[in-house]
Every structure is written in C-alpha cells, then in structure tokens.
PDB file of C-alpha atoms and ligand atoms in Angstrom:
ATOM      1  CA  MET A   1       0.000   0.000   0.000  1.00  0.00           C
ATOM      2  CA  LEU A   2       1.275   3.405  -1.011  1.00  0.00           C
ATOM      3  CA  HIS A   3       0.628   6.663   0.810  1.00  0.00           C
ATOM      4  CA  ARG A   4       0.863  10.304  -0.106  1.00  0.00           C
ATOM      5  CA  VAL A   5       1.626  13.020   2.418  1.00  0.00           C
ATOM      6  CA  ILE A   6       1.684  16.695   1.480  1.00  0.00           C
ATOM      7  CA  ILE A   7       3.295  19.108   3.898  1.00  0.00           C
ATOM      8  CA  ALA A   8       3.541  22.879   4.009  1.00  0.00           C
ATOM      9  CA  ALA A   9       6.149  24.646   6.127  1.00  0.00           C
ATOM     10  CA  GLU A  10       7.841  27.975   6.561  1.00  0.00           C
ATOM     11  CA  THR A  11      11.459  28.105   5.459  1.00  0.00           C
ATOM     12  CA  VAL A  12      14.239  29.543   7.623  1.00  0.00           C
ATOM     13  CA  GLY A  13      16.848  31.966   6.266  1.00  0.00           C
ATOM     14  CA  SER A  14      18.037  31.254   2.736  1.00  0.00           C
ATOM     15  CA  THR A  15      16.427  27.798   2.671  1.00  0.00           C
ATOM     16  CA  GLY A  16      14.870  27.261  -0.730  1.00  0.00           C
ATOM     17  CA  VAL A  17      16.176  30.623  -1.949  1.00  0.00           C
ATOM     18  CA  SER A  18      19.893  30.261  -2.582  1.00  0.00           C
ATOM     19  CA  THR A  19      21.110  27.899  -5.252  1.00  0.00           C
ATOM     20  CA  LEU A  20      23.395  26.246  -2.712  1.00  0.00           C
ATOM     21  CA  SER A  21      20.542  25.613  -0.280  1.00  0.00           C
ATOM     22  CA  ILE A  22      18.357  24.125  -3.004  1.00  0.00           C
ATOM     23  CA  ALA A  23      21.207  21.995  -4.357  1.00  0.00           C
ATOM     24  CA  GLN A  24      21.922  20.607  -0.878  1.00  0.00           C
ATOM     25  CA  ILE A  25      18.272  19.707  -0.270  1.00  0.00           C
ATOM     26  CA  LEU A  26      17.805  18.115  -3.686  1.00  0.00           C
ATOM     27  CA  GLY A  27      21.063  16.170  -3.460  1.00  0.00           C
ATOM     28  CA  VAL A  28      20.381  14.497  -0.111  1.00  0.00           C
ATOM     29  CA  SER A  29      16.708  13.944  -0.903  1.00  0.00           C
ATOM     30  CA  GLU A  30      17.426  12.358  -4.267  1.00  0.00           C
ATOM     31  CA  ARG A  31      19.844   9.894  -2.672  1.00  0.00           C
ATOM     32  CA  ASN A  32      17.671   8.972   0.314  1.00  0.00           C
ATOM     33  CA  ASN A  33      14.386   8.847  -1.590  1.00  0.00           C
ATOM     34  CA  ARG A  34      15.830   6.685  -4.351  1.00  0.00           C
ATOM     35  CA  ARG A  35      17.134   4.259  -1.742  1.00  0.00           C
ATOM     36  CA  ASP A  36      13.740   4.133   0.034  1.00  0.00           C
ATOM     37  CA  GLN A  37      11.580   4.086  -3.120  1.00  0.00           C
ATOM     38  CA  VAL A  38      10.072   7.409  -2.165  1.00  0.00           C
ATOM     39  CA  THR A  39       8.921   9.821  -4.884  1.00  0.00           C
ATOM     40  CA  SER A  40       8.575  13.495  -4.145  1.00  0.00           C
ATOM     41  CA  ALA A  41       8.167  17.027  -5.482  1.00  0.00           C
ATOM     42  CA  VAL A  42       8.954  20.301  -3.767  1.00  0.00           C
ATOM     43  CA  MET A  43       8.341  23.983  -4.407  1.00  0.00           C
ATOM     44  CA  PHE A  44       9.505  27.109  -2.623  1.00  0.00           C
ATOM     45  CA  LEU A  45       7.972  30.577  -2.689  1.00  0.00           C
ATOM     46  CA  ASN A  46       8.224  33.644  -0.472  1.00  0.00           C
ATOM     47  CA  GLY A  47       9.384  31.890   2.682  1.00  0.00           C
ATOM     48  CA  TRP A  48       7.218  28.827   2.261  1.00  0.00           C
ATOM     49  CA  CYS A  49       7.766  25.289   1.105  1.00  0.00           C
ATOM     50  CA  LEU A  50       5.234  22.772  -0.216  1.00  0.00           C
ATOM     51  CA  GLN A  51       6.261  19.152  -0.611  1.00  0.00           C
ATOM     52  CA  GLY A  52       4.487  15.988  -1.662  1.00  0.00           C
ATOM     53  CA  ILE A  53       5.956  12.674  -0.527  1.00  0.00           C
ATOM     54  CA  GLU A  54       4.848   9.232  -1.724  1.00  0.00           C
ATOM     55  CA  GLY A  55       5.894   5.758  -0.767  1.00  0.00           C
ATOM     56  CA  ARG A  56       5.321   2.981   1.737  1.00  0.00           C
ATOM     57  CA  ARG A  57       3.971   4.122   5.095  1.00  0.00           C
ATOM     58  CA  PRO A  58       7.164   3.731   7.164  1.00  0.00           C
ATOM     59  CA  ASP A  59       9.306   5.351   4.486  1.00  0.00           C
ATOM     60  CA  VAL A  60       7.000   8.361   4.123  1.00  0.00           C
ATOM     61  CA  ASP A  61       6.768   8.713   7.910  1.00  0.00           C
ATOM     62  CA  ARG A  62      10.546   8.701   8.218  1.00  0.00           C
ATOM     63  CA  VAL A  63      10.870  11.543   5.715  1.00  0.00           C
ATOM     64  CA  VAL A  64       8.188  13.556   7.538  1.00  0.00           C
ATOM     65  CA  SER A  65       9.964  12.978  10.886  1.00  0.00           C
ATOM     66  CA  ARG A  66      13.229  14.216   9.421  1.00  0.00           C
ATOM     67  CA  LEU A  67      11.507  17.263   7.942  1.00  0.00           C
ATOM     68  CA  SER A  68       9.835  18.019  11.295  1.00  0.00           C
ATOM     69  CA  ALA A  69      13.228  17.947  13.002  1.00  0.00           C
ATOM     70  CA  ASP A  70      14.990  19.930  10.265  1.00  0.00           C
ATOM     71  CA  ARG A  71      15.886  23.416  11.468  1.00  0.00           C
ATOM     72  CA  ARG A  72      15.630  24.787   7.938  1.00  0.00           C
ATOM     73  CA  LEU A  73      11.843  24.414   8.293  1.00  0.00           C
ATOM     74  CA  LYS A  74       9.351  25.562  10.912  1.00  0.00           C
ATOM     75  CA  ASN A  75       5.621  25.337  11.608  1.00  0.00           C
ATOM     76  CA  LEU A  76       5.298  22.226   9.481  1.00  0.00           C
ATOM     77  CA  ARG A  77       1.682  21.275   8.741  1.00  0.00           C
ATOM     78  CA  ILE A  78       0.434  18.057   7.200  1.00  0.00           C
ATOM     79  CA  LEU A  79      -2.179  19.019   4.591  1.00  0.00           C
ATOM     80  CA  VAL A  80      -2.842  15.592   3.117  1.00  0.00           C
ATOM     81  CA  ASP A  81      -2.178  12.066   4.402  1.00  0.00           C
ATOM     82  CA  LYS A  82      -3.916   9.332   2.469  1.00  0.00           C
ATOM     83  CA  PRO A  83      -3.519   5.962   0.778  1.00  0.00           C
ATOM     84  CA  ILE A  84      -3.085   6.113  -3.008  1.00  0.00           C
ATOM     85  CA  LYS A  85      -3.418   3.532  -5.769  1.00  0.00           C
ATOM     86  CA  ALA A  86      -0.616   4.934  -7.903  1.00  0.00           C
ATOM     87  CA  ARG A  87       2.143   7.485  -7.630  1.00  0.00           C
ATOM     88  CA  SER A  88       1.780  11.005  -9.038  1.00  0.00           C
ATOM     89  CA  PHE A  89       5.460  11.860  -8.843  1.00  0.00           C
ATOM     90  CA  ALA A  90       7.835  10.059 -11.177  1.00  0.00           C
ATOM     91  CA  GLU A  91      11.161  11.004  -9.602  1.00  0.00           C
ATOM     92  CA  PRO A  92      12.773  10.488  -6.191  1.00  0.00           C
ATOM     93  CA  MET A  93      12.927  14.274  -5.863  1.00  0.00           C
ATOM     94  CA  SER A  94      11.677  16.789  -8.396  1.00  0.00           C
ATOM     95  CA  PHE A  95      11.835  20.539  -8.105  1.00  0.00           C
ATOM     96  CA  CYS A  96       9.052  22.812  -9.318  1.00  0.00           C
ATOM     97  CA  ASN A  97      10.638  25.757 -11.092  1.00  0.00           C
ATOM     98  CA  ASP A  98       7.368  27.617 -11.720  1.00  0.00           C
ATOM     99  CA  PRO A  99       5.703  27.880  -8.308  1.00  0.00           C
ATOM    100  CA  ARG A 100       3.895  31.107  -9.232  1.00  0.00           C
ATOM    101  CA  GLY A 101       2.391  29.518 -12.332  1.00  0.00           C
ATOM    102  CA  MET A 102       1.279  26.439 -10.382  1.00  0.00           C
ATOM    103  CA  LEU A 103      -0.330  28.579  -7.699  1.00  0.00           C
ATOM    104  CA  ALA A 104      -2.000  30.853 -10.250  1.00  0.00           C
ATOM    105  CA  ALA A 105      -3.562  27.764 -11.823  1.00  0.00           C
ATOM    106  CA  VAL A 106      -5.430  27.169  -8.541  1.00  0.00           C
ATOM    107  CA  HIS A 107      -6.114  30.884  -8.052  1.00  0.00           C
ATOM    108  CA  LEU A 108      -3.650  31.424  -5.239  1.00  0.00           C
ATOM    109  CA  ALA A 109      -0.960  34.082  -4.957  1.00  0.00           C
ATOM    110  CA  ASP A 110       0.936  32.684  -2.018  1.00  0.00           C
ATOM    111  CA  LEU A 111       1.840  29.322  -0.509  1.00  0.00           C
ATOM    112  CA  ALA A 112       0.758  30.549   2.942  1.00  0.00           C
ATOM    113  CA  GLU A 113      -2.874  30.050   1.860  1.00  0.00           C
ATOM    114  CA  VAL A 114      -2.566  26.605   0.372  1.00  0.00           C
ATOM    115  CA  THR A 115      -5.092  23.976   1.520  1.00  0.00           C
ATOM    116  CA  ALA A 116      -5.307  20.236   0.922  1.00  0.00           C
ATOM    117  CA  ASN A 117      -7.645  20.840  -2.034  1.00  0.00           C
ATOM    118  CA  HIS A 118      -5.288  23.333  -3.651  1.00  0.00           C
ATOM    119  CA  ALA A 119      -2.357  20.967  -3.227  1.00  0.00           C
ATOM    120  CA  GLU A 120      -4.210  17.996  -4.727  1.00  0.00           C
ATOM    121  CA  ARG A 121      -5.486  20.122  -7.609  1.00  0.00           C
ATOM    122  CA  MET A 122      -1.947  21.290  -8.406  1.00  0.00           C
ATOM    123  CA  ILE A 123      -0.831  17.663  -8.621  1.00  0.00           C
ATOM    124  CA  GLU A 124      -3.727  16.857 -10.983  1.00  0.00           C
ATOM    125  CA  LEU A 125      -2.917  19.831 -13.202  1.00  0.00           C
ATOM    126  CA  LYS A 126       0.746  18.908 -13.291  1.00  0.00           C
ATOM    127  CA  GLN A 127      -0.113  15.370 -14.362  1.00  0.00           C
ATOM    128  CA  ALA A 128      -2.490  16.591 -17.045  1.00  0.00           C
ATOM    129  CA  ALA A 129       0.105  19.026 -18.433  1.00  0.00           C
TER     130      ALA A 129
HETATM  131  C1  LIG B   1      12.513  21.556   2.092  1.00  0.00           C
HETATM  132  C2  LIG B   1      13.230  20.283   2.457  1.00  0.00           C
HETATM  133  C3  LIG B   1      12.840  19.096   1.859  1.00  0.00           C
HETATM  134  C4  LIG B   1      13.480  17.904   2.160  1.00  0.00           C
HETATM  135  N1  LIG B   1      13.069  16.738   1.574  1.00  0.00           N
HETATM  136  C5  LIG B   1      13.670  15.571   1.892  1.00  0.00           C
HETATM  137  C6  LIG B   1      13.276  14.362   1.278  1.00  0.00           C
HETATM  138  O1  LIG B   1      12.342  14.306   0.459  1.00  0.00           O
HETATM  139  N2  LIG B   1      13.942  13.232   1.624  1.00  0.00           N
HETATM  140  C7  LIG B   1      14.972  13.233   2.513  1.00  0.00           C
HETATM  141  O2  LIG B   1      15.540  12.180   2.759  1.00  0.00           O
HETATM  142  N3  LIG B   1      15.377  14.369   3.100  1.00  0.00           N
HETATM  143  C8  LIG B   1      14.758  15.542   2.802  1.00  0.00           C
HETATM  144  N4  LIG B   1      15.183  16.705   3.391  1.00  0.00           N
HETATM  145  C9  LIG B   1      16.354  16.659   4.274  1.00  0.00           C
HETATM  146  C10 LIG B   1      16.015  16.103   5.643  1.00  0.00           C
HETATM  147  O3  LIG B   1      15.340  17.094   6.401  1.00  0.00           O
HETATM  148  C11 LIG B   1      17.312  15.660   6.358  1.00  0.00           C
HETATM  149  O4  LIG B   1      18.207  16.732   6.445  1.00  0.00           O
HETATM  150  C12 LIG B   1      17.956  14.513   5.603  1.00  0.00           C
HETATM  151  O5  LIG B   1      17.015  13.546   5.259  1.00  0.00           O
HETATM  152  C13 LIG B   1      19.072  13.866   6.437  1.00  0.00           C
HETATM  153  O6  LIG B   1      19.635  12.881   5.632  1.00  0.00           O
HETATM  154  P1  LIG B   1      20.980  12.104   6.055  1.00  0.00           P
HETATM  155  O7  LIG B   1      20.654  11.475   7.385  1.00  0.00           O
HETATM  156  O8  LIG B   1      21.196  11.129   4.945  1.00  0.00           O
HETATM  157  O9  LIG B   1      22.047  13.177   6.126  1.00  0.00           O
HETATM  158  C14 LIG B   1      14.547  17.911   3.094  1.00  0.00           C
HETATM  159  C15 LIG B   1      14.919  19.105   3.701  1.00  0.00           C
HETATM  160  C16 LIG B   1      14.288  20.282   3.391  1.00  0.00           C
HETATM  161  C17 LIG B   1      14.733  21.556   4.057  1.00  0.00           C
END
C-alpha cells in the first residue's frame, strides 16, 4: 500500500532561496528517496515550502519525521495524508521551477494560503500538463 503526504512549512533563512541551499536539499533527498523508493516534489515561494511525498507508510513517515526535526523548516503542517493507488510523482525528488504559475492555476498568490484541495489540484494539473 502506497501513501501520499503533502506538507507545508515555513522556510528559515536562505532555505529554498539560494542555489546552494536548493542543491543541498535536492542532493540528499534524491539519494535517500531513491534508496527508500520514495517519490517526491517540492516547491519554494516567499518563505514557504510545499512538498508531496509518496511511498510505503514507514518510508513516508521517516521523511516527515526528518523534515519536522529539520531546522531549515518551521511550523510544518500536514495538509494531506492518504492511501493512493498509484504514484503522481515520477522522480525520487523533483523541483518545481514555476511555483507562481502552479499557484496561479489554482487561483492562489501565495503558498501561505494553500489547503489540501489546492495541493491535490496542483498535482492533478501537473499530471495533465
Ligand atoms: C525543504 C526540504 C525538503 C526535504 N526533503 C527531503 C526528502 O524528500 N527526503 C529526505 O531524505 N530528506 C529531505 N530533506 C532533508 C532532511 O530534512 C534531512 O536533512 C535529511 O534527510 C538527512 O539525511 P541524512 O541522514 O542522509 O544526512 C529535506 C529538507 C528540506 C529543508
């Protein structure tokens, strides 16, 4: 059984802003997620991060625990936590390079306002694209 968790969190300092910060996050995540058969996608905008994580229950939970303990993030909220029949993300870790466009597609200007429905709709739109 596969699960999908979508989290939203505030980012600390240059997390998700500087190229170095993004490269560090993507590098470690790619390695760990590939090992654990986790697929994921992340976006950053204006001090916020949105991330979808898919995989087997214990593997997804381990990623969420590490994110909760990661000092680069704060006020982490779980927006979605549900069983899924199939994965929506193809890669161990993919990076959304058009967060504004994705948000505009669900009529949002900022990640601070994102709800479970917005997050799920963005995934559907991405898959349809
Ligand atoms: C925005 C963000 C997203 C992250 N996503 C993942 C992830 O999908 N998988 C992962 O293993 N670590 C992810 N991390 C890193 C973890 O919080 C943690 O630093 C890392 O898993 C530790 O790995 P290590 O024990 O191999 O050094 C993320 C960190 C940030 C700031």
